[in-house]
GROMACS .gro file of C-alpha atoms in nm:
model
  339
    1MET     CA    1   6.289  15.690  10.333
    2ALA     CA    2   6.515  15.469  10.542
    3THR     CA    3   6.546  15.570  10.904
    4ALA     CA    4   6.863  15.539  11.108
    5ILE     CA    5   6.774  15.395  11.445
    6ARG     CA    6   6.919  15.291  11.773
    7ASN     CA    7   6.887  14.940  11.905
    8PRO     CA    8   6.616  14.862  12.161
    9ARG     CA    9   6.618  14.587  12.419
   10PRO     CA   10   6.436  14.308  12.238
   11ASN     CA   11   6.415  14.028  12.491
   12PRO     CA   12   6.228  13.913  12.688
   13ALA     CA   13   6.000  14.215  12.660
   14PRO     CA   14   6.109  14.483  12.413
   15ASP     CA   15   6.165  14.808  12.598
   16ARG     CA   16   6.147  15.088  12.345
   17ARG     CA   17   6.164  15.365  12.604
   18HIS     CA   18   6.539  15.334  12.657
   19PRO     CA   19   6.713  15.272  12.324
   20VAL     CA   20   7.086  15.215  12.328
   21ASP     CA   21   7.318  15.330  12.054
   22PRO     CA   22   7.487  15.011  11.921
   23ALA     CA   23   7.791  15.218  11.826
   24ALA     CA   24   7.847  15.279  12.195
   25ALA     CA   25   7.847  14.910  12.278
   26PRO     CA   26   8.184  14.734  12.299
   27ALA     CA   27   8.281  14.536  11.991
   28ARG     CA   28   8.224  14.165  12.041
   29GLY     CA   29   8.413  13.878  11.894
   30GLY     CA   30   8.614  13.922  11.579
   31PRO     CA   31   8.848  13.678  11.417
   32SER     CA   32   9.116  13.728  11.677
   33ASN     CA   33   8.874  13.676  11.963
   34GLY     CA   34   8.761  13.325  11.885
   35LYS     CA   35   8.393  13.246  11.930
   36ALA     CA   36   8.352  13.461  12.238
   37GLY     CA   37   8.040  13.669  12.208
   38GLY     CA   38   7.931  13.536  11.869
   39HIS     CA   39   7.698  13.254  11.780
   40ASP     CA   40   7.686  13.020  11.486
   41LEU     CA   41   7.345  12.919  11.356
   42ILE     CA   42   7.377  12.566  11.222
   43GLY     CA   43   7.025  12.435  11.284
   44LEU     CA   44   6.721  12.446  11.510
   45LYS     CA   45   6.755  12.086  11.630
   46GLU     CA   46   7.018  12.185  11.884
   47LEU     CA   47   6.904  12.542  11.948
   48SER     CA   48   6.732  12.604  12.280
   49PRO     CA   49   6.373  12.731  12.294
   50GLU     CA   50   6.505  13.038  12.477
   51ALA     CA   51   6.748  13.119  12.195
   52ILE     CA   52   6.476  13.068  11.933
   53CYS     CA   53   6.237  13.288  12.127
   54ALA     CA   54   6.499  13.563  12.155
   55LEU     CA   55   6.555  13.555  11.778
   56LEU     CA   56   6.180  13.568  11.708
   57ASP     CA   57   6.135  13.860  11.948
   58ARG     CA   58   6.419  14.050  11.788
   59ALA     CA   59   6.291  13.970  11.437
   60GLN     CA   60   5.945  14.088  11.535
   61TRP     CA   61   6.093  14.425  11.626
   62TRP     CA   62   6.259  14.453  11.284
   63ALA     CA   63   5.938  14.338  11.116
   64GLU     CA   64   5.756  14.625  11.285
   65HIS     CA   65   6.018  14.867  11.146
   66PRO     CA   66   6.055  14.756  10.783
   67HIS     CA   67   6.239  15.069  10.670
   68ALA     CA   68   6.467  15.106  10.969
   69ARG     CA   69   6.844  15.081  10.941
   70SER     CA   70   7.114  15.042  11.202
   71ASP     CA   71   7.491  15.077  11.216
   72ALA     CA   72   7.514  14.779  11.451
   73LEU     CA   73   7.747  14.597  11.210
   74ARG     CA   74   7.925  14.900  11.068
   75GLY     CA   75   8.281  14.811  10.976
   76ARG     CA   76   8.212  14.437  10.998
   77PHE     CA   77   8.241  14.208  10.695
   78VAL     CA   78   7.987  13.938  10.612
   79ALA     CA   79   8.035  13.694  10.323
   80ASN     CA   80   7.760  13.514  10.133
   81LEU     CA   81   7.879  13.179   9.999
   82PHE     CA   82   7.610  13.002   9.798
   83PHE     CA   83   7.714  12.678   9.635
   84GLU     CA   84   7.354  12.610   9.526
   85PRO     CA   85   7.119  12.839   9.332
   86SER     CA   86   6.927  13.090   9.540
   87THR     CA   87   6.737  13.409   9.480
   88ARG     CA   88   6.529  13.507   9.782
   89THR     CA   89   6.753  13.363  10.053
   90ARG     CA   90   7.070  13.519   9.915
   91PHE     CA   91   6.916  13.861   9.853
   92SER     CA   92   6.732  13.846  10.184
   93PHE     CA   93   7.060  13.795  10.370
   94GLU     CA   94   7.225  14.071  10.169
   95VAL     CA   95   6.946  14.318  10.239
   96ALA     CA   96   6.955  14.223  10.608
   97ALA     CA   97   7.332  14.271  10.632
   98ARG     CA   98   7.324  14.606  10.452
   99ARG     CA   99   7.043  14.735  10.671
  100LEU     CA  100   7.268  14.660  10.967
  101GLY     CA  101   7.553  14.856  10.809
  102ALA     CA  102   7.774  14.556  10.729
  103ASP     CA  103   8.005  14.531  10.430
  104VAL     CA  104   7.889  14.235  10.221
  105LEU     CA  105   8.106  14.009  10.007
  106ASN     CA  106   7.926  13.788   9.757
  107PHE     CA  107   8.102  13.467   9.661
  108SER     CA  108   8.067  13.301   9.324
  109ALA     CA  109   8.168  12.936   9.326
  110ALA     CA  110   8.206  12.939   8.947
  111THR     CA  111   8.488  13.196   8.960
  112SER     CA  112   8.647  13.107   9.292
  113SER     CA  113   8.945  12.896   9.394
  114VAL     CA  114   8.702  12.614   9.463
  115GLN     CA  115   8.735  12.545   9.090
  116LYS     CA  116   9.107  12.487   9.156
  117GLY     CA  117   9.034  12.232   9.424
  118GLU     CA  118   9.034  12.452   9.732
  119SER     CA  119   8.830  12.305  10.017
  120LEU     CA  120   8.543  12.487  10.184
  121TYR     CA  121   8.746  12.497  10.506
  122ASP     CA  122   9.040  12.665  10.334
  123THR     CA  123   8.809  12.912  10.161
  124LEU     CA  124   8.654  13.007  10.494
  125ARG     CA  125   8.993  13.029  10.665
  126THR     CA  126   9.111  13.260  10.388
  127LEU     CA  127   8.813  13.488  10.434
  128GLU     CA  128   8.862  13.476  10.808
  129ALA     CA  129   9.224  13.586  10.766
  130MET     CA  130   9.099  13.884  10.565
  131GLY     CA  131   8.879  13.995  10.853
  132VAL     CA  132   8.545  13.852  10.749
  133GLU     CA  133   8.357  13.783  11.071
  134ALA     CA  134   8.055  13.587  10.952
  135ALA     CA  135   7.982  13.363  10.656
  136VAL     CA  136   7.636  13.272  10.530
  137VAL     CA  137   7.676  12.937  10.358
  138ARG     CA  138   7.448  12.724  10.138
  139LEU     CA  139   7.577  12.393  10.009
  140ALA     CA  140   7.455  12.054   9.894
  141GLU     CA  141   7.638  11.845  10.153
  142PRO     CA  142   7.452  11.802  10.485
  143GLY     CA  143   7.630  11.831  10.817
  144VAL     CA  144   7.952  11.994  10.692
  145LEU     CA  145   7.895  12.325  10.868
  146ALA     CA  146   7.854  12.156  11.206
  147GLU     CA  147   8.196  11.997  11.156
  148LEU     CA  148   8.364  12.320  11.044
  149ALA     CA  149   8.218  12.557  11.301
  150PRO     CA  150   8.442  12.449  11.594
  151ARG     CA  151   8.751  12.489  11.374
  152LEU     CA  152   8.680  12.849  11.277
  153ALA     CA  153   8.674  13.173  11.469
  154MET     CA  154   8.434  13.328  11.220
  155ARG     CA  155   8.062  13.272  11.272
  156LEU     CA  156   7.877  13.042  11.038
  157VAL     CA  157   7.514  13.080  10.941
  158ASN     CA  158   7.348  12.789  10.766
  159ALA     CA  159   7.152  12.906  10.461
  160GLY     CA  160   7.055  12.547  10.379
  161ASP     CA  161   7.272  12.233  10.380
  162GLY     CA  162   7.146  11.953  10.163
  163ALA     CA  163   6.831  11.798  10.304
  164ASN     CA  164   6.949  11.864  10.659
  165GLU     CA  165   6.833  12.205  10.787
  166HIS     CA  166   6.735  12.553  10.673
  167PRO     CA  167   6.706  12.729  11.008
  168THR     CA  168   6.636  13.085  10.894
  169GLN     CA  169   6.349  12.969  10.672
  170ALA     CA  170   6.193  12.787  10.968
  171LEU     CA  171   6.241  13.091  11.190
  172LEU     CA  172   6.062  13.315  10.941
  173ASP     CA  173   5.786  13.056  10.910
  174MET     CA  174   5.750  13.047  11.289
  175LEU     CA  175   5.749  13.426  11.306
  176THR     CA  176   5.476  13.443  11.040
  177ILE     CA  177   5.266  13.187  11.227
  178ARG     CA  178   5.314  13.363  11.559
  179GLN     CA  179   5.214  13.697  11.408
  180ARG     CA  180   4.887  13.547  11.278
  181PHE     CA  181   4.790  13.336  11.581
  182GLY     CA  182   4.979  13.504  11.864
  183ARG     CA  183   5.130  13.172  11.965
  184LEU     CA  184   5.279  12.845  11.842
  185GLU     CA  185   5.164  12.620  12.125
  186GLY     CA  186   4.858  12.412  12.050
  187LEU     CA  187   4.855  12.479  11.677
  188THR     CA  188   4.847  12.203  11.417
  189VAL     CA  189   5.087  12.256  11.127
  190ALA     CA  190   5.055  12.029  10.823
  191ILE     CA  191   5.373  12.001  10.614
  192ILE     CA  192   5.276  11.852  10.280
  193GLY     CA  193   5.474  11.738   9.978
  194ASP     CA  194   5.837  11.653   9.910
  195ILE     CA  195   5.942  11.609  10.271
  196ALA     CA  196   6.221  11.361  10.192
  197HIS     CA  197   6.431  11.632  10.028
  198SER     CA  198   6.316  11.923  10.243
  199ARG     CA  199   6.552  12.094  10.486
  200VAL     CA  200   6.266  12.337  10.550
  201ALA     CA  201   6.047  12.053  10.680
  202ARG     CA  202   6.317  11.932  10.917
  203SER     CA  203   6.396  12.273  11.067
  204ASN     CA  204   6.026  12.350  11.108
  205LEU     CA  205   5.969  12.013  11.275
  206TYR     CA  206   6.248  12.074  11.525
  207GLY     CA  207   6.148  12.434  11.591
  208LEU     CA  208   5.770  12.405  11.607
  209THR     CA  209   5.760  12.101  11.834
  210LYS     CA  210   5.982  12.277  12.088
  211PHE     CA  211   5.697  12.522  12.134
  212GLY     CA  212   5.417  12.266  12.165
  213ALA     CA  213   5.288  12.267  11.807
  214ARG     CA  214   5.154  11.945  11.653
  215VAL     CA  215   5.319  11.864  11.319
  216LEU     CA  216   5.156  11.648  11.051
  217PHE     CA  217   5.345  11.508  10.751
  218ALA     CA  218   5.163  11.416  10.429
  219GLY     CA  219   5.265  11.339  10.073
  220PRO     CA  220   5.357  11.058   9.835
  221GLU     CA  221   5.518  10.765  10.016
  222PRO     CA  222   5.846  10.790   9.817
  223LEU     CA  223   5.875  11.157   9.922
  224LEU     CA  224   5.803  11.112  10.291
  225TRP     CA  225   6.073  11.119  10.558
  226HIS     CA  226   6.042  10.870  10.841
  227GLY     CA  227   6.347  10.978  11.039
  228HIS     CA  228   6.147  11.223  11.250
  229GLY     CA  229   6.175  11.019  11.569
  230GLY     CA  230   5.804  11.037  11.643
  231LEU     CA  231   5.792  11.416  11.641
  232ALA     CA  232   5.552  11.416  11.343
  233GLU     CA  233   5.234  11.222  11.261
  234VAL     CA  234   5.203  11.087  10.907
  235VAL     CA  235   4.850  11.125  10.768
  236SER     CA  236   4.680  11.155  10.430
  237VAL     CA  237   4.684  11.486  10.245
  238ASP     CA  238   4.310  11.530  10.296
  239GLU     CA  239   4.337  11.464  10.670
  240ALA     CA  240   4.625  11.708  10.697
  241VAL     CA  241   4.448  11.989  10.513
  242GLU     CA  242   4.128  11.952  10.715
  243ALA     CA  243   4.300  11.928  11.055
  244ALA     CA  244   4.557  12.205  11.016
  245ASP     CA  245   4.566  12.561  11.139
  246VAL     CA  246   4.864  12.609  10.907
  247VAL     CA  247   4.893  12.432  10.570
  248MET     CA  248   5.257  12.445  10.465
  249MET     CA  249   5.306  12.326  10.106
  250LEU     CA  250   5.655  12.225   9.992
  251ARG     CA  251   5.811  12.263   9.652
  252VAL     CA  252   5.859  11.944   9.452
  253GLN     CA  253   6.239  11.931   9.425
  254ARG     CA  254   6.275  11.747   9.097
  255GLU     CA  255   6.645  11.835   9.080
  256ARG     CA  256   6.709  11.606   9.379
  257HIS     CA  257   6.496  11.312   9.265
  258VAL     CA  258   6.660  10.986   9.166
  259ASP     CA  259   6.330  10.836   9.051
  260PRO     CA  260   6.124  11.070   8.828
  261ALA     CA  261   5.823  10.843   8.884
  262ALA     CA  262   5.807  10.967   9.245
  263VAL     CA  263   5.614  11.266   9.109
  264PRO     CA  264   5.310  11.147   8.913
  265GLU     CA  265   5.159  11.353   8.633
  266ASP     CA  266   4.848  11.418   8.843
  267TYR     CA  267   5.051  11.529   9.148
  268LEU     CA  268   4.837  11.835   9.215
  269ALA     CA  269   4.514  11.636   9.219
  270ARG     CA  270   4.654  11.360   9.437
  271TYR     CA  271   4.889  11.543   9.672
  272GLY     CA  272   4.870  11.916   9.607
  273LEU     CA  273   4.660  12.198   9.747
  274THR     CA  274   4.378  12.226   9.497
  275VAL     CA  275   4.102  12.485   9.512
  276GLU     CA  276   3.863  12.212   9.620
  277ARG     CA  277   4.090  12.099   9.905
  278ALA     CA  278   4.142  12.458  10.014
  279ARG     CA  279   3.765  12.490  10.061
  280ARG     CA  280   3.791  12.221  10.328
  281MET     CA  281   4.051  12.408  10.532
  282LYS     CA  282   3.945  12.543  10.871
  283PRO     CA  283   3.795  12.893  10.836
  284HIS     CA  284   4.090  13.052  11.016
  285ALA     CA  285   4.361  12.838  10.856
  286VAL     CA  286   4.643  12.991  10.652
  287ILE     CA  287   4.868  12.874  10.369
  288LEU     CA  288   5.249  12.889  10.380
  289HIS     CA  289   5.504  12.795  10.117
  290PRO     CA  290   5.884  12.844  10.142
  291ALA     CA  291   5.906  12.924   9.767
  292PRO     CA  292   6.001  12.919   9.491
  293VAL     CA  293   5.652  12.805   9.400
  294ASN     CA  294   5.573  12.554   9.128
  295ARG     CA  295   5.233  12.694   9.036
  296GLY     CA  296   4.996  12.418   8.932
  297VAL     CA  297   5.221  12.145   9.072
  298GLU     CA  298   5.211  12.149   9.454
  299ILE     CA  299   4.963  12.436   9.477
  300ALA     CA  300   4.691  12.565   9.247
  301ASP     CA  301   4.789  12.885   9.069
  302GLU     CA  302   4.496  13.086   9.207
  303LEU     CA  303   4.583  12.998   9.567
  304VAL     CA  304   4.930  13.155   9.559
  305GLU     CA  305   4.782  13.502   9.612
  306ASP     CA  306   4.468  13.389   9.794
  307PRO     CA  307   4.390  13.602  10.103
  308ARG     CA  308   4.470  13.299  10.318
  309ALA     CA  309   4.818  13.266  10.165
  310LEU     CA  310   5.100  13.433  10.361
  311ILE     CA  311   5.373  13.354  10.109
  312PHE     CA  312   5.483  13.712  10.050
  313ARG     CA  313   5.456  13.792  10.420
  314GLN     CA  314   5.704  13.509  10.469
  315VAL     CA  315   5.943  13.683  10.230
  316GLU     CA  316   5.906  14.012  10.421
  317ASN     CA  317   5.972  13.837  10.749
  318GLY     CA  318   6.280  13.673  10.600
  319VAL     CA  319   6.472  13.999  10.609
  320ALA     CA  320   6.370  14.066  10.969
  321VAL     CA  321   6.471  13.718  11.081
  322ARG     CA  322   6.807  13.737  10.903
  323MET     CA  323   6.882  14.073  11.060
  324ALA     CA  324   6.828  13.917  11.402
  325VAL     CA  325   7.040  13.615  11.308
  326LEU     CA  326   7.330  13.828  11.180
  327GLU     CA  327   7.320  14.049  11.488
  328ARG     CA  328   7.332  13.739  11.705
  329ALA     CA  329   7.616  13.592  11.499
  330VAL     CA  330   7.841  13.896  11.504
  331GLN     CA  331   7.739  14.077  11.821
  332GLY     CA  332   7.651  13.786  12.044
  333GLY     CA  333   7.273  13.780  12.053
  334ASP     CA  334   7.044  13.932  12.309
  335ALA     CA  335   7.336  14.022  12.534
  336GLY     CA  336   7.483  14.223  12.248
  337TRP     CA  337   7.149  14.382  12.165
  338ALA     CA  338   7.098  14.502  12.519
  339SER     CA  339   7.447  14.619  12.610
   0.00000   0.00000   0.00000
């Protein structure tokens, strides 16, 4: 049964002896108050290590209380605007918002005024005028949210923009890794597959390297991304699998491919995580995948639920991370959590 809770102090060291009722804390932000107190989450490239650490600490607390609820966002409206298909990310955000007591509006592009030519900015301004305080947005165009955020009083949370960033997915990946190893520093994380089209790969690269992790990229040459500025090392798939503490397989995003020949028929054998390759992983190494999974394409079917695979743990952690992100967006982050 769900448990109503009070908010603890999550950062830097959670202090569960002196919980504070969030209802007693002063309301922060709001459409009429500009950005004061609230925080957008556009990407991890520009986010400080301290801010990332605070989010991971807060998410860890929610992960340790998977049935807990809060009224921290009671009376606040959050809108989910997904212009691309999504199952787990959209529902994960909705579950997170509802567990925080928020009222959730789900946007359907197919039945909205976007079909009449309304711009994303005007759609967001309209929602803002109605009192919506935060919008979770997924769209195909990269970089648009960064341009819109300064023009809006509402908080924006990036749920994936083109091949640019997917910050909450990277945060839940980092949380999952930290739970298993107790740290990020000094670990080797191999990101393998369709990196060219992967916003997950980019956000993980930016986030993990800020904490001293070594990132390896591997995959077919047409699907690699060389704009990493030296943050990643490009190696063969076999080298990556054998060197990694974390093997992160990426979905082959056929819907974004211009050249179908970029994905050969024997993709699994040449670039995927086969059972034979998995035998050559380090004994302590784990498997991650952002999902949805193409079983038998980038990963062998039997490895999806292998004991080394943390794919469903990642999904669990997704709710915890998004609760922390929404609290930060609407309440103002660790200052809001503690006051």
